[in-house]
Amino acid sequence: MTLLAYRGPRIRFASLFLLLASCTWAQTHALPRFEDYPATETFTGRPVTPKLATPLEQSYSDQIRDGVEKGYGVFRDGKEQKGPNFAGTWIAIQWGCGAPCLRMAIVDARSGDLYYPPVSINGIGSRSFDLPLLMMSDSVPQNPEVEFQPNSNLMIIKATPNQAGRHPSYTYYFLWPQKRWILLRKVLLPKGGDGRTVFRRL
């Protein structure tokens, strides 16, 4: 009787522990989704002319202005269109620079303020329009995979941050709140590996 009296609570405690552990694992390992970070504003008017302050920004004036004014390189619903295509009020403009090569600029449709992508060939947070390439195993380098939506503050980029030698590739989950980038998650892309999460920030 003593043995049975101990086994019952022990089994219930073990079951509760496993349940809590599985819930915690799901919460900490669930990947960010677009619907988890909805945009709070929308813009439907005529976008303001982009402000190009630095020599670097002015050197790409044609691509950036054509994106804002004509919708060149502004992709929404799978085709080029004028107007915001990211986070409600922002215009994400992409243009090619070779094969492979991809650049991106972010423009506030309301103010014309210009921002850089969250990760570039120079790393996270650098002031460069050049996105890093995506290099998987021994395959030919390709343009990074960039995903965003008009009604979400989340941007997902698959890229290889260090282009020199053999380096791992990642899926980056960036949040765009209040005109700054926050890295939510950095997930190692499988390279014959496991796709495990190697960095997490809330």
PDB file of C-alpha atoms in Angstrom, residues 9-198:
ATOM      1  CA  PRO A   9       1.420  11.031  -7.166  1.00  0.00           C
ATOM      2  CA  ARG A  10       4.789  10.308  -8.784  1.00  0.00           C
ATOM      3  CA  ILE A  11       3.139   9.286 -12.059  1.00  0.00           C
ATOM      4  CA  ARG A  12       0.817  12.316 -11.961  1.00  0.00           C
ATOM      5  CA  PHE A  13       3.775  14.615 -11.278  1.00  0.00           C
ATOM      6  CA  ALA A  14       5.782  13.085 -14.133  1.00  0.00           C
ATOM      7  CA  SER A  15       2.839  13.534 -16.526  1.00  0.00           C
ATOM      8  CA  LEU A  16       2.402  17.157 -15.454  1.00  0.00           C
ATOM      9  CA  PHE A  17       6.129  17.813 -15.867  1.00  0.00           C
ATOM     10  CA  LEU A  18       6.124  16.356 -19.395  1.00  0.00           C
ATOM     11  CA  LEU A  19       3.070  18.427 -20.322  1.00  0.00           C
ATOM     12  CA  LEU A  20       4.648  21.648 -19.045  1.00  0.00           C
ATOM     13  CA  ALA A  21       7.939  20.817 -20.722  1.00  0.00           C
ATOM     14  CA  SER A  22       6.239  20.192 -24.071  1.00  0.00           C
ATOM     15  CA  CYS A  23       4.307  23.479 -23.816  1.00  0.00           C
ATOM     16  CA  THR A  24       7.487  25.366 -22.985  1.00  0.00           C
ATOM     17  CA  TRP A  25       9.319  23.716 -25.889  1.00  0.00           C
ATOM     18  CA  ALA A  26       6.506  24.647 -28.293  1.00  0.00           C
ATOM     19  CA  GLN A  27       6.511  28.274 -27.115  1.00  0.00           C
ATOM     20  CA  THR A  28      10.283  28.704 -27.343  1.00  0.00           C
ATOM     21  CA  HIS A  29      10.739  26.822 -30.619  1.00  0.00           C
ATOM     22  CA  ALA A  30       7.691  28.001 -32.580  1.00  0.00           C
ATOM     23  CA  LEU A  31       8.861  30.016 -35.559  1.00  0.00           C
ATOM     24  CA  PRO A  32       7.541  33.567 -35.973  1.00  0.00           C
ATOM     25  CA  ARG A  33       4.611  33.884 -38.372  1.00  0.00           C
ATOM     26  CA  PHE A  34       3.437  36.889 -40.354  1.00  0.00           C
ATOM     27  CA  GLU A  35       0.059  36.877 -38.624  1.00  0.00           C
ATOM     28  CA  ASP A  36       1.750  37.092 -35.224  1.00  0.00           C
ATOM     29  CA  TYR A  37       3.046  40.610 -36.014  1.00  0.00           C
ATOM     30  CA  PRO A  38       0.260  42.540 -37.778  1.00  0.00           C
ATOM     31  CA  ALA A  39       0.834  46.066 -39.057  1.00  0.00           C
ATOM     32  CA  THR A  40      -1.162  48.656 -37.117  1.00  0.00           C
ATOM     33  CA  GLU A  41      -1.351  51.283 -39.895  1.00  0.00           C
ATOM     34  CA  THR A  42      -1.995  51.376 -43.617  1.00  0.00           C
ATOM     35  CA  PHE A  43      -1.263  53.968 -46.285  1.00  0.00           C
ATOM     36  CA  THR A  44      -3.261  54.367 -49.490  1.00  0.00           C
ATOM     37  CA  GLY A  45      -2.313  57.868 -50.639  1.00  0.00           C
ATOM     38  CA  ARG A  46       0.420  59.061 -52.951  1.00  0.00           C
ATOM     39  CA  PRO A  47       3.874  58.178 -51.573  1.00  0.00           C
ATOM     40  CA  VAL A  48       6.235  61.018 -50.690  1.00  0.00           C
ATOM     41  CA  THR A  49       9.405  61.437 -52.765  1.00  0.00           C
ATOM     42  CA  PRO A  50      12.207  59.468 -51.069  1.00  0.00           C
ATOM     43  CA  LYS A  51      14.853  61.398 -49.155  1.00  0.00           C
ATOM     44  CA  LEU A  52      18.313  60.515 -50.461  1.00  0.00           C
ATOM     45  CA  ALA A  53      20.808  62.089 -48.065  1.00  0.00           C
ATOM     46  CA  THR A  54      24.110  60.265 -48.504  1.00  0.00           C
ATOM     47  CA  PRO A  55      26.266  59.693 -51.610  1.00  0.00           C
ATOM     48  CA  LEU A  56      25.459  55.961 -51.380  1.00  0.00           C
ATOM     49  CA  GLU A  57      21.732  56.640 -51.380  1.00  0.00           C
ATOM     50  CA  GLN A  58      22.025  59.147 -54.216  1.00  0.00           C
ATOM     51  CA  SER A  59      23.987  56.648 -56.312  1.00  0.00           C
ATOM     52  CA  TYR A  60      20.838  54.479 -56.444  1.00  0.00           C
ATOM     53  CA  SER A  61      18.403  57.352 -56.875  1.00  0.00           C
ATOM     54  CA  ASP A  62      16.946  55.966 -60.130  1.00  0.00           C
ATOM     55  CA  GLN A  63      16.121  52.556 -58.661  1.00  0.00           C
ATOM     56  CA  ILE A  64      14.698  53.960 -55.427  1.00  0.00           C
ATOM     57  CA  ARG A  65      12.637  56.723 -57.027  1.00  0.00           C
ATOM     58  CA  ASP A  66      11.337  54.406 -59.745  1.00  0.00           C
ATOM     59  CA  GLY A  67      10.274  51.991 -57.034  1.00  0.00           C
ATOM     60  CA  VAL A  68       8.339  54.630 -55.120  1.00  0.00           C
ATOM     61  CA  GLU A  69       6.865  56.463 -58.108  1.00  0.00           C
ATOM     62  CA  LYS A  70       6.351  53.650 -60.637  1.00  0.00           C
ATOM     63  CA  GLY A  71       6.375  50.464 -58.579  1.00  0.00           C
ATOM     64  CA  TYR A  72       9.487  49.034 -60.243  1.00  0.00           C
ATOM     65  CA  GLY A  73      10.917  46.342 -57.965  1.00  0.00           C
ATOM     66  CA  VAL A  74       7.982  46.682 -55.555  1.00  0.00           C
ATOM     67  CA  PHE A  75       6.447  43.219 -55.389  1.00  0.00           C
ATOM     68  CA  ARG A  76       3.007  42.542 -53.961  1.00  0.00           C
ATOM     69  CA  ASP A  77       0.859  39.493 -54.714  1.00  0.00           C
ATOM     70  CA  GLY A  78       3.584  38.174 -56.999  1.00  0.00           C
ATOM     71  CA  LYS A  79       3.807  41.201 -59.318  1.00  0.00           C
ATOM     72  CA  GLU A  80       5.233  44.718 -59.394  1.00  0.00           C
ATOM     73  CA  GLN A  81       2.819  47.324 -58.043  1.00  0.00           C
ATOM     74  CA  LYS A  82       2.986  50.874 -56.737  1.00  0.00           C
ATOM     75  CA  GLY A  83       2.412  51.579 -53.070  1.00  0.00           C
ATOM     76  CA  PRO A  84       3.338  50.014 -49.738  1.00  0.00           C
ATOM     77  CA  ASN A  85       4.085  46.307 -49.789  1.00  0.00           C
ATOM     78  CA  PHE A  86       5.525  45.882 -46.270  1.00  0.00           C
ATOM     79  CA  ALA A  87       4.326  46.658 -42.730  1.00  0.00           C
ATOM     80  CA  GLY A  88       1.367  48.770 -43.800  1.00  0.00           C
ATOM     81  CA  THR A  89       3.114  51.996 -44.762  1.00  0.00           C
ATOM     82  CA  TRP A  90       6.490  50.923 -46.132  1.00  0.00           C
ATOM     83  CA  ILE A  91       7.762  50.316 -49.652  1.00  0.00           C
ATOM     84  CA  ALA A  92      10.362  47.546 -49.950  1.00  0.00           C
ATOM     85  CA  ILE A  93      12.179  48.038 -53.247  1.00  0.00           C
ATOM     86  CA  GLN A  94      14.382  45.316 -54.740  1.00  0.00           C
ATOM     87  CA  TRP A  95      16.641  45.535 -57.767  1.00  0.00           C
ATOM     88  CA  GLY A  96      19.238  43.294 -59.354  1.00  0.00           C
ATOM     89  CA  CYS A  97      22.941  44.069 -59.619  1.00  0.00           C
ATOM     90  CA  GLY A  98      24.312  41.092 -61.487  1.00  0.00           C
ATOM     91  CA  ALA A  99      23.902  37.335 -61.498  1.00  0.00           C
ATOM     92  CA  PRO A 100      23.410  36.645 -58.706  1.00  0.00           C
ATOM     93  CA  CYS A 101      23.086  39.937 -56.826  1.00  0.00           C
ATOM     94  CA  LEU A 102      20.167  41.637 -55.112  1.00  0.00           C
ATOM     95  CA  ARG A 103      19.770  45.012 -53.413  1.00  0.00           C
ATOM     96  CA  MET A 104      16.934  46.336 -51.289  1.00  0.00           C
ATOM     97  CA  ALA A 105      15.844  49.665 -49.812  1.00  0.00           C
ATOM     98  CA  ILE A 106      12.927  50.413 -47.467  1.00  0.00           C
ATOM     99  CA  VAL A 107      11.074  53.735 -47.896  1.00  0.00           C
ATOM    100  CA  ASP A 108       8.384  55.247 -45.666  1.00  0.00           C
ATOM    101  CA  ALA A 109       5.519  56.122 -48.023  1.00  0.00           C
ATOM    102  CA  ARG A 110       4.333  58.859 -45.642  1.00  0.00           C
ATOM    103  CA  SER A 111       7.592  60.710 -45.012  1.00  0.00           C
ATOM    104  CA  GLY A 112      10.028  59.544 -47.697  1.00  0.00           C
ATOM    105  CA  ASP A 113      12.522  58.405 -45.043  1.00  0.00           C
ATOM    106  CA  LEU A 114      14.918  55.759 -46.337  1.00  0.00           C
ATOM    107  CA  TYR A 115      16.206  52.694 -44.469  1.00  0.00           C
ATOM    108  CA  TYR A 116      18.544  49.803 -45.196  1.00  0.00           C
ATOM    109  CA  PRO A 117      17.659  46.094 -45.123  1.00  0.00           C
ATOM    110  CA  PRO A 118      18.199  44.280 -41.804  1.00  0.00           C
ATOM    111  CA  VAL A 119      21.082  42.127 -43.055  1.00  0.00           C
ATOM    112  CA  SER A 120      23.560  42.779 -45.864  1.00  0.00           C
ATOM    113  CA  ILE A 121      26.831  41.374 -47.192  1.00  0.00           C
ATOM    114  CA  ASN A 122      28.490  43.342 -44.364  1.00  0.00           C
ATOM    115  CA  GLY A 123      26.377  41.720 -41.638  1.00  0.00           C
ATOM    116  CA  ILE A 124      23.388  42.604 -39.504  1.00  0.00           C
ATOM    117  CA  GLY A 125      22.717  46.308 -39.000  1.00  0.00           C
ATOM    118  CA  SER A 126      25.213  47.597 -41.563  1.00  0.00           C
ATOM    119  CA  ARG A 127      24.338  50.483 -43.859  1.00  0.00           C
ATOM    120  CA  SER A 128      24.355  48.679 -47.188  1.00  0.00           C
ATOM    121  CA  PHE A 129      21.714  47.897 -49.791  1.00  0.00           C
ATOM    122  CA  ASP A 130      23.519  44.720 -50.904  1.00  0.00           C
ATOM    123  CA  LEU A 131      21.829  41.604 -49.559  1.00  0.00           C
ATOM    124  CA  PRO A 132      24.000  38.554 -48.827  1.00  0.00           C
ATOM    125  CA  LEU A 133      23.806  35.662 -51.250  1.00  0.00           C
ATOM    126  CA  LEU A 134      22.372  32.273 -50.355  1.00  0.00           C
ATOM    127  CA  MET A 135      24.895  29.444 -50.654  1.00  0.00           C
ATOM    128  CA  MET A 136      23.784  25.923 -49.784  1.00  0.00           C
ATOM    129  CA  SER A 137      26.409  23.170 -49.620  1.00  0.00           C
ATOM    130  CA  ASP A 138      28.297  23.039 -52.923  1.00  0.00           C
ATOM    131  CA  SER A 139      25.481  24.501 -55.029  1.00  0.00           C
ATOM    132  CA  VAL A 140      25.869  27.628 -57.144  1.00  0.00           C
ATOM    133  CA  PRO A 141      25.312  30.839 -55.112  1.00  0.00           C
ATOM    134  CA  GLN A 142      21.908  32.400 -55.615  1.00  0.00           C
ATOM    135  CA  ASN A 143      19.973  35.471 -54.542  1.00  0.00           C
ATOM    136  CA  PRO A 144      18.661  35.345 -50.983  1.00  0.00           C
ATOM    137  CA  GLU A 145      15.048  34.386 -50.368  1.00  0.00           C
ATOM    138  CA  VAL A 146      13.187  37.403 -48.997  1.00  0.00           C
ATOM    139  CA  GLU A 147       9.614  37.171 -47.688  1.00  0.00           C
ATOM    140  CA  PHE A 148       7.362  39.928 -46.343  1.00  0.00           C
ATOM    141  CA  GLN A 149       3.717  40.943 -46.476  1.00  0.00           C
ATOM    142  CA  PRO A 150       1.863  44.271 -46.759  1.00  0.00           C
ATOM    143  CA  ASN A 151      -0.011  43.746 -43.492  1.00  0.00           C
ATOM    144  CA  SER A 152       2.815  42.361 -41.309  1.00  0.00           C
ATOM    145  CA  ASN A 153       5.872  43.802 -39.537  1.00  0.00           C
ATOM    146  CA  LEU A 154       7.801  40.549 -40.017  1.00  0.00           C
ATOM    147  CA  MET A 155      10.468  40.017 -42.680  1.00  0.00           C
ATOM    148  CA  ILE A 156      12.064  36.616 -43.331  1.00  0.00           C
ATOM    149  CA  ILE A 157      15.385  36.329 -45.148  1.00  0.00           C
ATOM    150  CA  LYS A 158      17.272  33.150 -46.055  1.00  0.00           C
ATOM    151  CA  ALA A 159      20.919  33.981 -46.690  1.00  0.00           C
ATOM    152  CA  THR A 160      24.554  33.163 -46.012  1.00  0.00           C
ATOM    153  CA  PRO A 161      25.960  36.076 -43.972  1.00  0.00           C
ATOM    154  CA  ASN A 162      29.650  35.369 -44.520  1.00  0.00           C
ATOM    155  CA  GLN A 163      30.496  34.874 -48.174  1.00  0.00           C
ATOM    156  CA  ALA A 164      34.158  33.920 -47.672  1.00  0.00           C
ATOM    157  CA  GLY A 165      34.836  30.191 -47.636  1.00  0.00           C
ATOM    158  CA  ARG A 166      32.362  27.618 -46.338  1.00  0.00           C
ATOM    159  CA  HIS A 167      29.970  29.160 -43.832  1.00  0.00           C
ATOM    160  CA  PRO A 168      26.498  28.178 -42.631  1.00  0.00           C
ATOM    161  CA  SER A 169      23.308  29.669 -44.010  1.00  0.00           C
ATOM    162  CA  TYR A 170      20.398  30.873 -41.896  1.00  0.00           C
ATOM    163  CA  THR A 171      16.765  31.848 -41.970  1.00  0.00           C
ATOM    164  CA  TYR A 172      16.493  35.233 -40.252  1.00  0.00           C
ATOM    165  CA  TYR A 173      13.253  36.467 -38.704  1.00  0.00           C
ATOM    166  CA  PHE A 174      13.336  40.251 -38.359  1.00  0.00           C
ATOM    167  CA  LEU A 175      10.720  42.481 -36.747  1.00  0.00           C
ATOM    168  CA  TRP A 176      10.261  46.098 -37.850  1.00  0.00           C
ATOM    169  CA  PRO A 177       8.774  48.096 -34.947  1.00  0.00           C
ATOM    170  CA  GLN A 178       9.198  51.880 -34.725  1.00  0.00           C
ATOM    171  CA  LYS A 179      11.686  52.264 -37.588  1.00  0.00           C
ATOM    172  CA  ARG A 180      14.293  49.787 -36.360  1.00  0.00           C
ATOM    173  CA  TRP A 181      15.055  46.118 -36.941  1.00  0.00           C
ATOM    174  CA  ILE A 182      14.938  43.490 -34.186  1.00  0.00           C
ATOM    175  CA  LEU A 183      16.247  39.990 -34.796  1.00  0.00           C
ATOM    176  CA  LEU A 184      13.652  37.621 -33.365  1.00  0.00           C
ATOM    177  CA  ARG A 185      15.154  34.341 -34.459  1.00  0.00           C
ATOM    178  CA  LYS A 186      18.101  32.983 -36.429  1.00  0.00           C
ATOM    179  CA  VAL A 187      17.663  29.385 -37.589  1.00  0.00           C
ATOM    180  CA  LEU A 188      20.433  27.311 -39.110  1.00  0.00           C
ATOM    181  CA  LEU A 189      19.389  26.062 -42.538  1.00  0.00           C
ATOM    182  CA  PRO A 190      19.838  22.317 -43.015  1.00  0.00           C
ATOM    183  CA  LYS A 191      23.062  21.528 -44.823  1.00  0.00           C
ATOM    184  CA  GLY A 192      22.806  17.894 -44.121  1.00  0.00           C
ATOM    185  CA  GLY A 193      22.139  19.286 -40.623  1.00  0.00           C
ATOM    186  CA  ASP A 194      19.125  19.586 -38.396  1.00  0.00           C
ATOM    187  CA  GLY A 195      17.825  23.137 -38.906  1.00  0.00           C
ATOM    188  CA  ARG A 196      18.166  23.836 -35.207  1.00  0.00           C
ATOM    189  CA  THR A 197      17.654  27.239 -33.656  1.00  0.00           C
ATOM    190  CA  VAL A 198      21.001  28.789 -32.801  1.00  0.00           C
TER     191      VAL A 198
END
